[in-house]
Amino acid sequence: QVTLVESGGGSVQAGGSLRLSCSVSGDFYSTYCLAWFRQAPGKEREGVGGIDRGGSTGYRDSVKGRFTISRDSAKNTLYLQMNSLKPEDTAMYYCAATSYWTRRNGYCPFPDKGAYNYWGQGTQVTVSS
């Protein structure tokens, strides 16, 4: 069984920073692929960044150079460091996981949200201009 619990959301002015954390519980293979997704009101849930156990990462274009995804396996924690935040980054942010066996050609299926079968409850990020 996999459990994901996010924390670290809040309100910040444009240009500011936040670091989200996700406490991850589950076995090695079930939590092989981790990712952050976000969903703004009235919009589709979209992938922000993904990471596998080897540390390989992927990002959506609009956050490249501003956001960094990382994982600390010893602490069973996933992070999202968000810098230079913009009002359009305002959304509910979700931590997600999928297993080793859902990889495609050796890569985690990010940003395909349908391939991630474990989700946290979300943490709100609000960026004001």
PDB file of C-alpha atoms in Angstrom:
ATOM      1  CA  GLN A   1       0.000   0.000   0.000  1.00  0.00           C
ATOM      2  CA  VAL A   2       1.250   3.479  -0.892  1.00  0.00           C
ATOM      3  CA  THR A   3       0.475   6.614   1.111  1.00  0.00           C
ATOM      4  CA  LEU A   4       1.401  10.133   0.054  1.00  0.00           C
ATOM      5  CA  VAL A   5       1.050  13.213   2.265  1.00  0.00           C
ATOM      6  CA  GLU A   6       1.915  16.676   0.969  1.00  0.00           C
ATOM      7  CA  SER A   7       2.915  19.745   2.980  1.00  0.00           C
ATOM      8  CA  GLY A   8       4.522  23.140   2.462  1.00  0.00           C
ATOM      9  CA  GLY A   9       1.927  24.983   0.442  1.00  0.00           C
ATOM     10  CA  GLY A  10       0.949  28.565   1.195  1.00  0.00           C
ATOM     11  CA  SER A  11       0.589  32.088  -0.115  1.00  0.00           C
ATOM     12  CA  VAL A  12       3.497  34.021  -1.574  1.00  0.00           C
ATOM     13  CA  GLN A  13       4.055  37.092  -3.701  1.00  0.00           C
ATOM     14  CA  ALA A  14       5.228  36.831  -7.272  1.00  0.00           C
ATOM     15  CA  GLY A  15       8.951  36.254  -7.437  1.00  0.00           C
ATOM     16  CA  GLY A  16       8.976  34.383  -4.153  1.00  0.00           C
ATOM     17  CA  SER A  17       9.816  30.779  -3.348  1.00  0.00           C
ATOM     18  CA  LEU A  18       8.183  27.777  -1.705  1.00  0.00           C
ATOM     19  CA  ARG A  19       9.299  24.216  -1.076  1.00  0.00           C
ATOM     20  CA  LEU A  20       6.716  21.467  -1.130  1.00  0.00           C
ATOM     21  CA  SER A  21       7.323  18.151   0.584  1.00  0.00           C
ATOM     22  CA  CYS A  22       5.601  14.808   0.179  1.00  0.00           C
ATOM     23  CA  SER A  23       6.014  12.041   2.731  1.00  0.00           C
ATOM     24  CA  VAL A  24       6.053   8.742   0.824  1.00  0.00           C
ATOM     25  CA  SER A  25       5.315   5.337   2.256  1.00  0.00           C
ATOM     26  CA  GLY A  26       5.381   2.190   0.156  1.00  0.00           C
ATOM     27  CA  ASP A  27       7.754  -0.435  -1.127  1.00  0.00           C
ATOM     28  CA  PHE A  28      10.666   0.139  -3.490  1.00  0.00           C
ATOM     29  CA  TYR A  29       8.914  -0.904  -6.685  1.00  0.00           C
ATOM     30  CA  SER A  30       5.519   0.672  -5.956  1.00  0.00           C
ATOM     31  CA  THR A  31       7.088   4.114  -5.440  1.00  0.00           C
ATOM     32  CA  TYR A  32       9.681   3.895  -8.205  1.00  0.00           C
ATOM     33  CA  CYS A  33       8.213   6.800 -10.176  1.00  0.00           C
ATOM     34  CA  LEU A  34       7.171   9.936  -8.287  1.00  0.00           C
ATOM     35  CA  ALA A  35       5.809  13.199  -9.622  1.00  0.00           C
ATOM     36  CA  TRP A  36       4.179  16.500  -8.823  1.00  0.00           C
ATOM     37  CA  PHE A  37       0.998  17.525 -10.617  1.00  0.00           C
ATOM     38  CA  ARG A  38      -1.107  20.650 -10.205  1.00  0.00           C
ATOM     39  CA  GLN A  39      -4.653  21.663 -10.930  1.00  0.00           C
ATOM     40  CA  ALA A  40      -6.027  25.193 -11.099  1.00  0.00           C
ATOM     41  CA  PRO A  41      -9.784  25.849 -10.826  1.00  0.00           C
ATOM     42  CA  GLY A  42     -11.530  24.999 -14.072  1.00  0.00           C
ATOM     43  CA  LYS A  43      -8.411  23.489 -15.627  1.00  0.00           C
ATOM     44  CA  GLU A  44      -7.067  20.018 -16.298  1.00  0.00           C
ATOM     45  CA  ARG A  45      -4.572  18.466 -13.898  1.00  0.00           C
ATOM     46  CA  GLU A  46      -1.112  18.864 -15.410  1.00  0.00           C
ATOM     47  CA  GLY A  47       2.306  17.418 -14.730  1.00  0.00           C
ATOM     48  CA  VAL A  48       4.866  19.719 -13.149  1.00  0.00           C
ATOM     49  CA  GLY A  49       7.883  17.454 -12.618  1.00  0.00           C
ATOM     50  CA  GLY A  50       8.666  13.753 -12.397  1.00  0.00           C
ATOM     51  CA  ILE A  51      11.554  11.730 -10.992  1.00  0.00           C
ATOM     52  CA  ASP A  52      12.576   8.080 -10.828  1.00  0.00           C
ATOM     53  CA  ARG A  53      14.649   6.237  -8.224  1.00  0.00           C
ATOM     54  CA  GLY A  54      17.792   6.833 -10.216  1.00  0.00           C
ATOM     55  CA  GLY A  55      17.236  10.592 -10.034  1.00  0.00           C
ATOM     56  CA  SER A  56      16.274  11.128 -13.661  1.00  0.00           C
ATOM     57  CA  THR A  57      13.893  14.068 -13.920  1.00  0.00           C
ATOM     58  CA  GLY A  58      11.460  15.661 -16.334  1.00  0.00           C
ATOM     59  CA  TYR A  59       9.577  18.985 -16.224  1.00  0.00           C
ATOM     60  CA  ARG A  60       6.846  20.803 -18.051  1.00  0.00           C
ATOM     61  CA  ASP A  61       8.295  23.594 -20.152  1.00  0.00           C
ATOM     62  CA  SER A  62       6.727  26.455 -18.205  1.00  0.00           C
ATOM     63  CA  VAL A  63       8.576  25.553 -14.978  1.00  0.00           C
ATOM     64  CA  LYS A  64      11.986  24.601 -16.371  1.00  0.00           C
ATOM     65  CA  GLY A  65      14.716  26.665 -14.745  1.00  0.00           C
ATOM     66  CA  ARG A  66      12.397  27.718 -11.905  1.00  0.00           C
ATOM     67  CA  PHE A  67      11.283  24.449 -10.257  1.00  0.00           C
ATOM     68  CA  THR A  68      13.424  21.545  -9.065  1.00  0.00           C
ATOM     69  CA  ILE A  69      12.111  18.113  -8.149  1.00  0.00           C
ATOM     70  CA  SER A  70      14.161  15.863  -5.869  1.00  0.00           C
ATOM     71  CA  ARG A  71      13.736  12.839  -3.636  1.00  0.00           C
ATOM     72  CA  ASP A  72      15.481  11.709  -0.478  1.00  0.00           C
ATOM     73  CA  SER A  73      15.094   7.955  -0.285  1.00  0.00           C
ATOM     74  CA  ALA A  74      16.570   7.795   3.223  1.00  0.00           C
ATOM     75  CA  LYS A  75      13.836  10.155   4.444  1.00  0.00           C
ATOM     76  CA  ASN A  76      11.146   8.755   2.115  1.00  0.00           C
ATOM     77  CA  THR A  77      10.377  12.274   0.996  1.00  0.00           C
ATOM     78  CA  LEU A  78       9.735  13.930  -2.347  1.00  0.00           C
ATOM     79  CA  TYR A  79      10.387  17.662  -2.736  1.00  0.00           C
ATOM     80  CA  LEU A  80       9.500  20.433  -5.147  1.00  0.00           C
ATOM     81  CA  GLN A  81      11.561  23.592  -4.829  1.00  0.00           C
ATOM     82  CA  MET A  82       9.707  26.422  -6.543  1.00  0.00           C
ATOM     83  CA  ASN A  83      11.524  29.688  -7.258  1.00  0.00           C
ATOM     84  CA  SER A  84      10.526  32.815  -9.183  1.00  0.00           C
ATOM     85  CA  LEU A  85       6.880  31.974  -8.647  1.00  0.00           C
ATOM     86  CA  LYS A  86       4.274  33.533 -10.938  1.00  0.00           C
ATOM     87  CA  PRO A  87       0.538  34.072 -10.445  1.00  0.00           C
ATOM     88  CA  GLU A  88      -0.090  31.398 -13.092  1.00  0.00           C
ATOM     89  CA  ASP A  89       1.571  28.857 -10.780  1.00  0.00           C
ATOM     90  CA  THR A  90      -1.421  29.181  -8.443  1.00  0.00           C
ATOM     91  CA  ALA A  91      -3.017  25.745  -8.085  1.00  0.00           C
ATOM     92  CA  MET A  92      -3.534  22.739  -5.861  1.00  0.00           C
ATOM     93  CA  TYR A  93      -0.343  20.688  -6.014  1.00  0.00           C
ATOM     94  CA  TYR A  94      -0.491  16.901  -5.783  1.00  0.00           C
ATOM     95  CA  CYS A  95       2.167  14.291  -5.160  1.00  0.00           C
ATOM     96  CA  ALA A  96       1.716  11.102  -7.190  1.00  0.00           C
ATOM     97  CA  ALA A  97       3.356   7.702  -7.518  1.00  0.00           C
ATOM     98  CA  THR A  98       3.371   4.782  -9.873  1.00  0.00           C
ATOM     99  CA  SER A  99       5.267   1.540  -9.973  1.00  0.00           C
ATOM    100  CA  TYR A 100       8.429   0.319 -11.686  1.00  0.00           C
ATOM    101  CA  TRP A 101       6.306  -1.797 -14.026  1.00  0.00           C
ATOM    102  CA  THR A 102       4.474   1.157 -15.568  1.00  0.00           C
ATOM    103  CA  ARG A 103       7.665   2.487 -17.124  1.00  0.00           C
ATOM    104  CA  ARG A 104       7.717   2.931 -20.890  1.00  0.00           C
ATOM    105  CA  ASN A 105      10.945   2.108 -22.673  1.00  0.00           C
ATOM    106  CA  GLY A 106      12.721   2.401 -19.338  1.00  0.00           C
ATOM    107  CA  TYR A 107      11.243   5.786 -18.451  1.00  0.00           C
ATOM    108  CA  CYS A 108       8.608   6.794 -15.919  1.00  0.00           C
ATOM    109  CA  PRO A 109       5.329   7.710 -17.621  1.00  0.00           C
ATOM    110  CA  PHE A 110       5.421  11.414 -16.590  1.00  0.00           C
ATOM    111  CA  PRO A 111       3.482  13.559 -17.487  1.00  0.00           C
ATOM    112  CA  ASP A 112       0.692  11.047 -18.186  1.00  0.00           C
ATOM    113  CA  LYS A 113      -1.516  11.547 -15.122  1.00  0.00           C
ATOM    114  CA  GLY A 114      -3.558   8.467 -16.017  1.00  0.00           C
ATOM    115  CA  ALA A 115      -0.504   6.291 -15.429  1.00  0.00           C
ATOM    116  CA  TYR A 116      -0.081   7.433 -11.813  1.00  0.00           C
ATOM    117  CA  ASN A 117      -2.308   5.402  -9.538  1.00  0.00           C
ATOM    118  CA  TYR A 118      -1.452   6.764  -6.094  1.00  0.00           C
ATOM    119  CA  TRP A 119      -2.231  10.359  -5.116  1.00  0.00           C
ATOM    120  CA  GLY A 120      -1.912  12.611  -2.093  1.00  0.00           C
ATOM    121  CA  GLN A 121      -4.647  14.933  -0.868  1.00  0.00           C
ATOM    122  CA  GLY A 122      -2.985  18.066  -2.279  1.00  0.00           C
ATOM    123  CA  THR A 123      -1.543  21.290  -0.919  1.00  0.00           C
ATOM    124  CA  GLN A 124      -2.615  24.744  -2.077  1.00  0.00           C
ATOM    125  CA  VAL A 125      -0.142  27.203  -3.583  1.00  0.00           C
ATOM    126  CA  THR A 126      -1.330  30.777  -4.151  1.00  0.00           C
ATOM    127  CA  VAL A 127       0.870  33.371  -5.844  1.00  0.00           C
ATOM    128  CA  SER A 128      -0.259  36.984  -5.775  1.00  0.00           C
ATOM    129  CA  SER A 129       0.903  39.691  -8.161  1.00  0.00           C
TER     130      SER A 129
END
